[in-house]
GROMACS .gro file of C-alpha atoms in nm:
model
  442
    1MET     CA    1   3.020   3.224   8.733
    2LEU     CA    2   2.638   3.336   8.887
    3ALA     CA    3   2.650   2.924   8.900
    4LYS     CA    4   3.052   2.858   9.108
    5ASN     CA    5   2.956   3.192   9.322
    6GLY     CA    6   2.568   3.170   9.382
    7VAL     CA    7   2.308   2.993   9.508
    8GLU     CA    8   2.237   2.733   9.284
    9LEU     CA    9   1.891   2.585   9.318
   10ASN     CA   10   1.850   2.211   9.190
   11ARG     CA   11   1.440   2.207   9.267
   12PHE     CA   12   1.286   2.509   9.116
   13TYR     CA   13   0.961   2.491   8.918
   14ALA     CA   14   0.866   2.747   8.672
   15ARG     CA   15   0.562   2.650   8.447
   16PRO     CA   16   0.592   2.404   8.112
   17THR     CA   17   0.571   2.696   7.889
   18CYS     CA   18   0.614   3.104   7.903
   19SER     CA   19   0.354   3.311   7.943
   20PRO     CA   20   0.197   3.098   8.225
   21THR     CA   21   0.585   3.085   8.435
   22ARG     CA   22   0.582   3.509   8.356
   23SER     CA   23   0.250   3.553   8.518
   24SER     CA   24   0.387   3.350   8.812
   25LEU     CA   25   0.689   3.576   8.827
   26MET     CA   26   0.535   3.925   8.805
   27THR     CA   27   0.216   3.817   9.099
   28GLY     CA   28   0.352   3.525   9.323
   29LYS     CA   29   0.016   3.353   9.184
   30SER     CA   30  -0.027   3.002   9.019
   31PRO     CA   31  -0.117   3.075   8.655
   32VAL     CA   32  -0.430   2.756   8.689
   33ARG     CA   33  -0.594   3.082   8.967
   34LEU     CA   34  -0.478   3.383   8.698
   35GLY     CA   35  -0.609   3.150   8.417
   36VAL     CA   36  -0.308   3.230   8.236
   37LEU     CA   37  -0.293   2.842   8.074
   38ALA     CA   38  -0.059   2.868   7.822
   39PRO     CA   39   0.130   3.078   7.570
   40LEU     CA   40  -0.057   3.349   7.442
   41SER     CA   41  -0.167   3.407   7.103
   42LYS     CA   42  -0.070   3.711   6.914
   43LEU     CA   43  -0.408   3.722   6.854
   44ASN     CA   44  -0.538   3.746   7.235
   45PRO     CA   45  -0.712   4.024   7.292
   46LYS     CA   46  -0.641   4.002   7.657
   47GLY     CA   47  -0.312   3.936   7.879
   48LEU     CA   48  -0.240   3.878   8.253
   49PRO     CA   49  -0.521   3.951   8.434
   50ILE     CA   50  -0.535   4.373   8.463
   51GLU     CA   51  -0.703   4.339   8.778
   52GLU     CA   52  -0.321   4.190   8.927
   53VAL     CA   53  -0.104   4.423   9.045
   54THR     CA   54   0.270   4.328   8.921
   55LEU     CA   55   0.644   4.275   9.097
   56ALA     CA   56   0.707   4.606   8.875
   57GLU     CA   57   0.379   4.811   9.006
   58ARG     CA   58   0.491   4.734   9.342
   59LEU     CA   59   0.841   4.789   9.352
   60ARG     CA   60   0.757   5.120   9.156
   61GLU     CA   61   0.557   5.178   9.495
   62GLN     CA   62   0.849   5.193   9.670
   63GLY     CA   63   1.052   5.439   9.486
   64TYR     CA   64   1.220   5.182   9.222
   65GLN     CA   65   1.315   5.228   8.844
   66THR     CA   66   1.217   4.971   8.659
   67ALA     CA   67   1.210   4.822   8.325
   68LEU     CA   68   1.227   4.482   8.090
   69VAL     CA   69   1.461   4.464   7.856
   70GLY     CA   70   1.322   4.162   7.601
   71LYS     CA   71   1.003   3.975   7.580
   72TRP     CA   72   0.711   4.027   7.737
   73HIS     CA   73   0.423   3.754   7.676
   74LEU     CA   74   0.145   3.874   7.869
   75GLY     CA   75  -0.031   4.080   7.665
   76GLY     CA   76   0.029   4.203   7.323
   77ARG     CA   77  -0.302   4.369   7.161
   78ASN     CA   78  -0.423   4.579   7.414
   79ALA     CA   79  -0.220   4.896   7.542
   80ALA     CA   80  -0.386   4.852   7.926
   81TYR     CA   81  -0.191   4.505   7.919
   82THR     CA   82   0.157   4.664   7.837
   83PRO     CA   83   0.466   4.648   7.984
   84ASN     CA   84   0.445   5.016   8.036
   85ALA     CA   85   0.120   5.029   8.144
   86ARG     CA   86   0.157   4.760   8.386
   87GLY     CA   87   0.495   4.892   8.590
   88PHE     CA   88   0.731   4.929   8.353
   89ASP     CA   89   0.897   5.248   8.358
   90TYR     CA   90   1.093   5.148   8.028
   91PHE     CA   91   1.024   4.881   7.779
   92TYR     CA   92   1.282   4.766   7.502
   93GLY     CA   93   1.188   4.435   7.359
   94ASN     CA   94   0.859   4.232   7.178
   95LEU     CA   95   0.540   4.187   7.290
   96MET     CA   96   0.466   3.827   7.167
   97GLY     CA   97   0.609   3.495   7.214
   98GLY     CA   98   0.934   3.374   7.020
   99ILE     CA   99   1.074   3.634   6.713
  100GLY     CA  100   1.328   3.580   6.460
  101TYR     CA  101   1.652   3.676   6.629
  102TRP     CA  102   1.729   3.897   6.293
  103ASP     CA  103   1.455   4.027   6.096
  104HIS     CA  104   1.274   4.006   6.453
  105VAL     CA  105   0.905   3.936   6.319
  106HIS     CA  106   0.663   3.702   6.498
  107GLY     CA  107   0.333   3.553   6.333
  108GLY     CA  108   0.365   3.783   6.043
  109GLY     CA  109   0.415   4.112   6.272
  110TYR     CA  110   0.788   4.285   6.315
  111ASP     CA  111   0.778   4.259   6.681
  112LEU     CA  112   1.062   4.538   6.851
  113GLN     CA  113   0.980   4.842   7.013
  114ARG     CA  114   1.082   5.069   7.286
  115ASN     CA  115   0.825   5.212   7.454
  116GLY     CA  116   0.542   5.154   7.237
  117GLN     CA  117   0.718   5.306   6.915
  118VAL     CA  118   0.829   5.008   6.666
  119VAL     CA  119   1.251   4.971   6.642
  120ARG     CA  120   1.356   4.947   6.281
  121GLU     CA  121   1.709   4.823   6.414
  122GLU     CA  122   1.924   4.569   6.253
  123GLY     CA  123   2.140   4.276   6.480
  124TYR     CA  124   2.133   3.990   6.645
  125ILE     CA  125   1.819   3.979   6.923
  126THR     CA  126   2.097   3.933   7.178
  127HIS     CA  127   2.322   4.127   7.142
  128LEU     CA  128   2.083   4.387   7.076
  129THR     CA  129   1.886   4.295   7.440
  130THR     CA  130   2.256   4.281   7.594
  131LYS     CA  131   2.363   4.649   7.481
  132ASP     CA  132   2.048   4.761   7.574
  133ALA     CA  133   2.032   4.648   7.933
  134VAL     CA  134   2.385   4.773   7.941
  135LYS     CA  135   2.261   5.156   7.873
  136VAL     CA  136   1.928   5.063   8.153
  137ILE     CA  137   2.192   5.006   8.401
  138LYS     CA  138   2.451   5.303   8.296
  139SER     CA  139   2.155   5.548   8.245
  140ARG     CA  140   1.999   5.514   8.573
  141ASP     CA  141   1.890   5.757   8.805
  142LYS     CA  142   2.185   5.682   9.062
  143ASP     CA  143   1.954   5.831   9.327
  144ARG     CA  144   1.660   5.516   9.343
  145PRO     CA  145   1.713   5.184   9.328
  146LEU     CA  146   1.639   4.984   9.009
  147PHE     CA  147   1.440   4.725   8.898
  148LEU     CA  148   1.553   4.482   8.556
  149PHE     CA  149   1.424   4.202   8.418
  150ALA     CA  150   1.641   4.159   8.124
  151SER     CA  151   1.419   3.891   7.972
  152PHE     CA  152   1.611   3.734   7.674
  153ASN     CA  153   1.438   3.495   7.388
  154ALA     CA  154   1.791   3.268   7.331
  155PRO     CA  155   1.771   2.972   7.333
  156HIS     CA  156   1.392   2.980   7.202
  157ILE     CA  157   1.338   2.841   6.823
  158PRO     CA  158   1.485   2.947   6.577
  159ASN     CA  159   1.748   2.776   6.573
  160GLU     CA  160   1.951   3.122   6.456
  161ALA     CA  161   2.327   3.266   6.592
  162PRO     CA  162   2.619   3.418   6.416
  163GLU     CA  163   2.853   3.210   6.191
  164ALA     CA  164   3.144   3.272   6.405
  165SER     CA  165   2.945   3.131   6.717
  166ILE     CA  166   2.818   2.839   6.543
  167GLU     CA  167   3.163   2.742   6.422
  168LYS     CA  168   3.289   2.676   6.745
  169TYR     CA  169   3.092   2.402   6.852
  170GLN     CA  170   3.140   2.214   6.474
  171HIS     CA  171   3.247   1.889   6.665
  172ILE     CA  172   2.861   1.863   6.749
  173THR     CA  173   2.714   1.676   6.457
  174ASN     CA  174   2.313   1.782   6.519
  175GLU     CA  175   2.309   2.095   6.350
  176ASN     CA  176   1.967   2.223   6.527
  177ARG     CA  177   2.196   2.150   6.844
  178ARG     CA  178   2.523   2.315   6.708
  179ILE     CA  179   2.349   2.636   6.680
  180HIS     CA  180   2.137   2.585   6.996
  181ALA     CA  181   2.524   2.546   7.187
  182ALA     CA  182   2.585   2.873   6.965
  183MET     CA  183   2.247   3.064   7.107
  184VAL     CA  184   2.348   3.005   7.465
  185SER     CA  185   2.684   3.049   7.458
  186GLU     CA  186   2.583   3.391   7.268
  187PHE     CA  187   2.307   3.444   7.606
  188ASP     CA  188   2.557   3.397   7.859
  189HIS     CA  189   2.759   3.608   7.684
  190GLY     CA  190   2.531   3.845   7.773
  191VAL     CA  191   2.432   3.763   8.112
  192GLY     CA  192   2.856   3.833   8.177
  193GLN     CA  193   2.856   4.151   8.038
  194ILE     CA  194   2.538   4.265   8.207
  195ILE     CA  195   2.710   4.161   8.523
  196SER     CA  196   3.039   4.290   8.445
  197THR     CA  197   2.827   4.641   8.386
  198LEU     CA  198   2.664   4.617   8.714
  199GLU     CA  199   3.022   4.595   8.863
  200SER     CA  200   3.163   4.885   8.681
  201GLU     CA  201   2.946   5.104   8.784
  202ASN     CA  202   3.017   5.031   9.161
  203ILE     CA  203   2.643   4.824   9.252
  204LEU     CA  204   2.758   4.481   9.213
  205GLU     CA  205   2.735   4.393   9.592
  206ASN     CA  206   2.369   4.630   9.631
  207THR     CA  207   2.243   4.367   9.349
  208LEU     CA  208   2.060   4.072   9.351
  209VAL     CA  209   2.101   3.885   9.078
  210TRP     CA  210   1.816   3.596   9.034
  211PHE     CA  211   1.860   3.389   8.668
  212MET     CA  212   1.583   3.153   8.604
  213SER     CA  213   1.464   2.960   8.273
  214ASP     CA  214   1.076   3.012   8.205
  215ASN     CA  215   1.010   2.612   8.077
  216GLY     CA  216   1.199   2.343   8.050
  217GLY     CA  217   1.327   2.273   7.725
  218LEU     CA  218   1.171   2.226   7.395
  219ILE     CA  219   1.313   1.884   7.260
  220PRO     CA  220   1.325   1.694   6.949
  221LYS     CA  221   1.099   1.435   6.807
  222SER     CA  222   1.212   1.209   6.546
  223GLN     CA  223   1.348   1.368   6.202
  224LEU     CA  224   1.113   1.167   6.063
  225VAL     CA  225   0.836   1.351   6.123
  226ASN     CA  226   0.936   1.594   5.882
  227TYR     CA  227   0.870   1.325   5.586
  228LEU     CA  228   0.526   1.245   5.689
  229PRO     CA  229   0.261   1.261   5.477
  230ASP     CA  230   0.046   1.523   5.648
  231TRP     CA  231  -0.281   1.266   5.781
  232ALA     CA  232   0.000   1.143   5.969
  233LEU     CA  233   0.130   1.425   6.113
  234GLU     CA  234  -0.238   1.556   6.170
  235MET     CA  235  -0.267   1.219   6.384
  236ILE     CA  236   0.029   1.324   6.590
  237THR     CA  237   0.029   1.682   6.639
  238GLU     CA  238  -0.393   1.609   6.744
  239LYS     CA  239  -0.262   1.355   7.072
  240VAL     CA  240  -0.006   1.654   7.117
  241ILE     CA  241  -0.262   1.905   7.186
  242GLY     CA  242  -0.605   1.716   7.269
  243GLN     CA  243  -0.814   1.856   7.111
  244ASP     CA  244  -0.964   1.828   6.785
  245VAL     CA  245  -0.899   2.123   6.589
  246GLU     CA  246  -0.910   2.127   6.215
  247MET     CA  247  -0.553   2.209   6.070
  248THR     CA  248  -0.498   2.407   5.798
  249PRO     CA  249  -0.120   2.369   5.588
  250ARG     CA  250  -0.014   2.687   5.783
  251PHE     CA  251  -0.075   2.536   6.136
  252LEU     CA  252   0.039   2.179   5.996
  253GLU     CA  253   0.365   2.355   5.944
  254PHE     CA  254   0.426   2.522   6.255
  255ALA     CA  255   0.395   2.180   6.439
  256ARG     CA  256   0.616   2.048   6.164
  257VAL     CA  257   0.876   2.310   6.329
  258GLN     CA  258   0.758   2.254   6.640
  259LEU     CA  259   0.833   1.890   6.620
  260THR     CA  260   1.110   1.865   6.504
  261GLN     CA  261   1.377   2.161   6.586
  262GLY     CA  262   1.408   2.175   6.948
  263ALA     CA  263   1.717   2.122   7.010
  264SER     CA  264   1.762   2.087   7.390
  265ASP     CA  265   1.854   1.782   7.614
  266ASN     CA  266   1.690   1.738   7.964
  267THR     CA  267   1.860   1.422   8.045
  268PRO     CA  268   1.764   1.263   8.286
  269LEU     CA  269   1.488   1.415   8.313
  270GLN     CA  270   1.197   1.334   8.163
  271GLY     CA  271   0.936   1.496   7.873
  272GLY     CA  272   1.010   1.877   7.772
  273LYS     CA  273   0.810   2.257   7.729
  274THR     CA  274   0.458   2.209   7.700
  275SER     CA  275   0.427   1.891   7.925
  276LEU     CA  276   0.386   1.765   8.308
  277TRP     CA  277   0.674   1.570   8.301
  278GLU     CA  278   0.946   1.700   8.527
  279GLY     CA  279   1.153   1.817   8.210
  280GLY     CA  280   0.890   2.070   8.129
  281MET     CA  281   0.901   2.289   8.445
  282ARG     CA  282   1.225   2.149   8.668
  283VAL     CA  283   1.496   2.435   8.532
  284PRO     CA  284   1.823   2.544   8.604
  285SER     CA  285   1.820   2.878   8.825
  286ILE     CA  286   2.094   3.078   9.054
  287VAL     CA  287   2.033   3.350   9.267
  288TYR     CA  288   2.352   3.573   9.367
  289TRP     CA  289   2.439   3.857   9.544
  290LYS     CA  290   2.815   3.896   9.584
  291GLY     CA  291   2.959   3.946   9.941
  292LYS     CA  292   2.596   3.810  10.104
  293LEU     CA  293   2.531   3.566   9.983
  294SER     CA  294   2.759   3.250  10.059
  295PRO     CA  295   2.828   2.955   9.683
  296SER     CA  296   2.598   2.656   9.795
  297ARG     CA  297   2.330   2.427   9.636
  298ASN     CA  298   1.967   2.424   9.767
  299GLU     CA  299   1.775   2.118   9.728
  300GLN     CA  300   1.474   2.235   9.878
  301MET     CA  301   1.113   2.243   9.630
  302ILE     CA  302   1.174   2.680   9.539
  303ALA     CA  303   0.890   2.758   9.263
  304VAL     CA  304   0.879   3.094   9.018
  305GLN     CA  305   0.588   3.193   9.267
  306ASP     CA  306   0.796   3.264   9.524
  307VAL     CA  307   1.029   3.526   9.365
  308LEU     CA  308   0.772   3.759   9.399
  309PRO     CA  309   0.738   3.769   9.785
  310THR     CA  310   1.041   3.666   9.808
  311LEU     CA  311   1.216   4.041   9.669
  312LEU     CA  312   0.931   4.212   9.836
  313ASP     CA  313   1.045   4.035  10.219
  314LEU     CA  314   1.392   4.214  10.111
  315ILE     CA  315   1.287   4.548  10.069
  316ASP     CA  316   1.035   4.475  10.363
  317TYR     CA  317   0.748   4.502  10.214
  318ASN     CA  318   0.400   4.564  10.404
  319GLU     CA  319   0.118   4.564  10.189
  320SER     CA  320  -0.097   4.265  10.233
  321ILE     CA  321  -0.121   4.069   9.896
  322GLN     CA  322  -0.489   3.862   9.814
  323ASN     CA  323  -0.408   3.553   9.733
  324THR     CA  324  -0.083   3.482   9.646
  325ASP     CA  325   0.070   3.090   9.622
  326GLY     CA  326   0.395   3.193   9.700
  327ARG     CA  327   0.555   3.279  10.019
  328SER     CA  328   0.899   3.445  10.106
  329VAL     CA  329   1.201   3.175  10.001
  330TRP     CA  330   1.465   3.395  10.156
  331PRO     CA  331   1.525   3.165  10.463
  332MET     CA  332   1.638   2.965  10.263
  333LEU     CA  333   1.815   3.112  10.013
  334ASN     CA  334   2.001   3.264  10.308
  335ASN     CA  335   2.057   3.035  10.557
  336ASN     CA  336   1.963   2.679  10.382
  337GLU     CA  337   1.670   2.702  10.646
  338ALA     CA  338   1.454   2.461  10.599
  339MET     CA  339   1.057   2.543  10.576
  340PRO     CA  340   0.723   2.421  10.527
  341LEU     CA  341   0.631   2.268  10.218
  342ASN     CA  342   0.425   2.502   9.975
  343PRO     CA  343   0.209   2.298   9.686
  344VAL     CA  344   0.259   2.435   9.321
  345VAL     CA  345  -0.046   2.440   9.138
  346THR     CA  346   0.053   2.381   8.731
  347VAL     CA  347  -0.125   2.334   8.413
  348SER     CA  348   0.048   2.191   8.095
  349GLY     CA  349  -0.035   2.403   7.751
  350PRO     CA  350  -0.138   2.395   7.481
  351GLY     CA  351  -0.418   2.253   7.363
  352GLN     CA  352  -0.686   2.094   7.600
  353PRO     CA  353  -0.490   2.106   7.984
  354SER     CA  354  -0.382   1.868   8.257
  355PHE     CA  355  -0.367   1.998   8.530
  356SER     CA  356  -0.056   1.940   8.827
  357VAL     CA  357  -0.021   2.006   9.161
  358ILE     CA  358   0.378   1.941   9.361
  359MET     CA  359   0.334   1.802   9.711
  360PHE     CA  360   0.733   1.761   9.758
  361PRO     CA  361   0.845   1.519   9.717
  362TRP     CA  362   0.498   1.411   9.582
  363LYS     CA  363   0.358   1.493   9.230
  364LEU     CA  364  -0.016   1.443   9.059
  365VAL     CA  365  -0.099   1.514   8.683
  366GLN     CA  366  -0.443   1.477   8.644
  367ALA     CA  367  -0.473   1.423   8.261
  368ALA     CA  368  -0.745   1.626   8.080
  369ASN     CA  369  -0.926   1.272   8.076
  370GLY     CA  370  -0.954   1.265   8.482
  371SER     CA  371  -0.705   0.993   8.468
  372LEU     CA  372  -0.485   1.060   8.720
  373SER     CA  373  -0.124   0.981   8.782
  374LEU     CA  374   0.129   0.993   9.121
  375TYR     CA  375   0.505   1.020   9.118
  376ASN     CA  376   0.765   1.099   9.426
  377VAL     CA  377   0.986   1.260   9.281
  378GLU     CA  378   1.247   1.329   9.536
  379SER     CA  379   1.325   0.942   9.509
  380ASP     CA  380   1.248   0.892   9.124
  381PRO     CA  381   1.330   1.225   8.940
  382THR     CA  382   1.303   1.061   8.650
  383GLU     CA  383   0.932   0.937   8.689
  384GLU     CA  384   0.972   0.536   8.596
  385TYR     CA  385   0.756   0.470   8.876
  386GLU     CA  386   0.377   0.551   8.881
  387LEU     CA  387   0.229   0.500   9.192
  388SER     CA  388  -0.144   0.631   9.281
  389GLN     CA  389  -0.278   0.263   9.341
  390ASP     CA  390   0.074   0.172   9.592
  391TYR     CA  391  -0.041   0.543   9.775
  392PRO     CA  392  -0.430   0.590   9.704
  393VAL     CA  393  -0.490   0.857   9.967
  394ILE     CA  394  -0.183   1.029   9.904
  395THR     CA  395  -0.366   1.006   9.569
  396GLN     CA  396  -0.691   1.132   9.647
  397GLN     CA  397  -0.563   1.390   9.880
  398LEU     CA  398  -0.401   1.586   9.600
  399ASN     CA  399  -0.700   1.505   9.400
  400GLU     CA  400  -0.867   1.683   9.650
  401TYR     CA  401  -0.637   1.970   9.681
  402LEU     CA  402  -0.637   2.001   9.281
  403ASN     CA  403  -1.012   1.971   9.275
  404ALA     CA  404  -1.058   2.295   9.511
  405PHE     CA  405  -0.791   2.522   9.372
  406PRO     CA  406  -0.912   2.817   9.269
  407LYS     CA  407  -0.920   2.788   8.832
  408GLY     CA  408  -1.018   3.156   8.660
  409LYS     CA  409  -1.126   3.193   8.318
  410SER     CA  410  -0.908   3.143   8.038
  411VAL     CA  411  -0.798   3.463   7.864
  412SER     CA  412  -0.684   3.228   7.572
  413VAL     CA  413  -0.853   3.231   7.262
  414PRO     CA  414  -1.066   2.956   7.136
  415TYR     CA  415  -0.769   2.710   6.998
  416GLN     CA  416  -0.865   2.647   6.689
  417GLU     CA  417  -0.808   3.089   6.600
  418THR     CA  418  -0.479   2.987   6.744
  419ALA     CA  419  -0.461   2.715   6.410
  420ASN     CA  420  -0.634   2.941   6.168
  421ASP     CA  421  -0.309   3.161   6.198
  422SER     CA  422  -0.021   3.014   6.397
  423ASP     CA  423   0.266   3.210   6.592
  424PHE     CA  424   0.559   3.143   6.329
  425PHE     CA  425   0.880   3.293   6.487
  426GLY     CA  426   1.049   3.456   6.250
  427GLY     CA  427   1.014   3.492   5.915
  428GLY     CA  428   0.840   3.738   5.602
  429GLU     CA  429   0.606   4.003   5.728
  430ASP     CA  430   0.282   4.023   5.652
  431ARG     CA  431   0.096   4.266   5.867
  432GLN     CA  432   0.167   4.584   6.034
  433PRO     CA  433   0.416   4.573   6.312
  434TRP     CA  434   0.252   4.448   6.641
  435ALA     CA  435   0.343   4.828   6.853
  436GLU     CA  436   0.139   4.986   6.550
  437THR     CA  437  -0.202   4.744   6.576
  438LEU     CA  438  -0.258   4.818   7.016
  439ILE     CA  439  -0.601   4.906   7.115
  440SER     CA  440  -0.634   5.166   7.350
  441ASN     CA  441  -0.984   4.996   7.546
  442ASP     CA  442  -1.033   4.682   7.739
   0.00000   0.00000   0.00000
């Protein structure tokens, strides 16, 4: 329904992983500038830099009631970095990365709360997220505008879905792919319920809905990875993360899960989650506003860093925002007006980072070892032809831009710490719920 009746953004760019995308969404800035270079580990004492003013804070200043339902993943160990301290009046969901869909566990800790209090609630997390989003809409103060960030976990691994949903996809032979389809189906139904609630509350025509993914899909490696000895898995994992890390048995188990259980398909784009290939960051996005935006397909490049400036433009927000990397793309959305190019700087992760700048149609990738690759992602969206030798001037110009771009100090803990206590999604509890481990000072 959204795609059919909204503006489909055919060249929308998120970041290759979740926390960097979310940092851009909340600030309008590149995660490179912010130092949010990879998914935040549950061990991270910090998160989105505390001096940054979030989209929720800016909208609340303008009289909006603000709510986050679902996944946060921008800081979960220090109370100052959690949603209720970053502009959200209401928060129901998980602080950390992916959680088990039934057990609601992340990295050994139960991770479902409401406004800082643990919620021991049974049910499939997609259903619970939908139910709470609907409740937020129905119980809102009808005299004030509402900003709702419905941040579903689906279809992040682990591959878990209701049996009745899985049975609908018995024609899919790959088990992970079959469950993945069911997860997407449940998520799609949840989005439909939210739209129906907006309509039944008579506010659909006064609501802009911006749908997006936070990174490209996680794609599977060969199932042979499951049968490799640890020494071979270590070699593969070290190549992927690009770092010399002492690999514990627990981390190798985590690596096997990441390498084999992804069930996405980003075809025809190369690569997937964590990579700087198009498959890692060119993602589905739709903007829908009933009666305001005409159904269309927009081919101009828009990035997640453009969301905040666009939404603030619509409410005539007058305060200046320093060092914003995004810009309002409302003229593109409303009238398909051509706009000047705007560079997008991003980073791969986790592990040793590679950096990229996209100045459409050109994309330059600067690998961790300093090597450069250039692609024309308009004429060659599958990135089959590396062009740095053919266009040395463009390569040099983009490399100079990338080198001069402000790089914030990383907020992540050393990768070895993450490897020692990996962020498993779901499983048994071996520590306190995350809502009960918060500290109160920076």
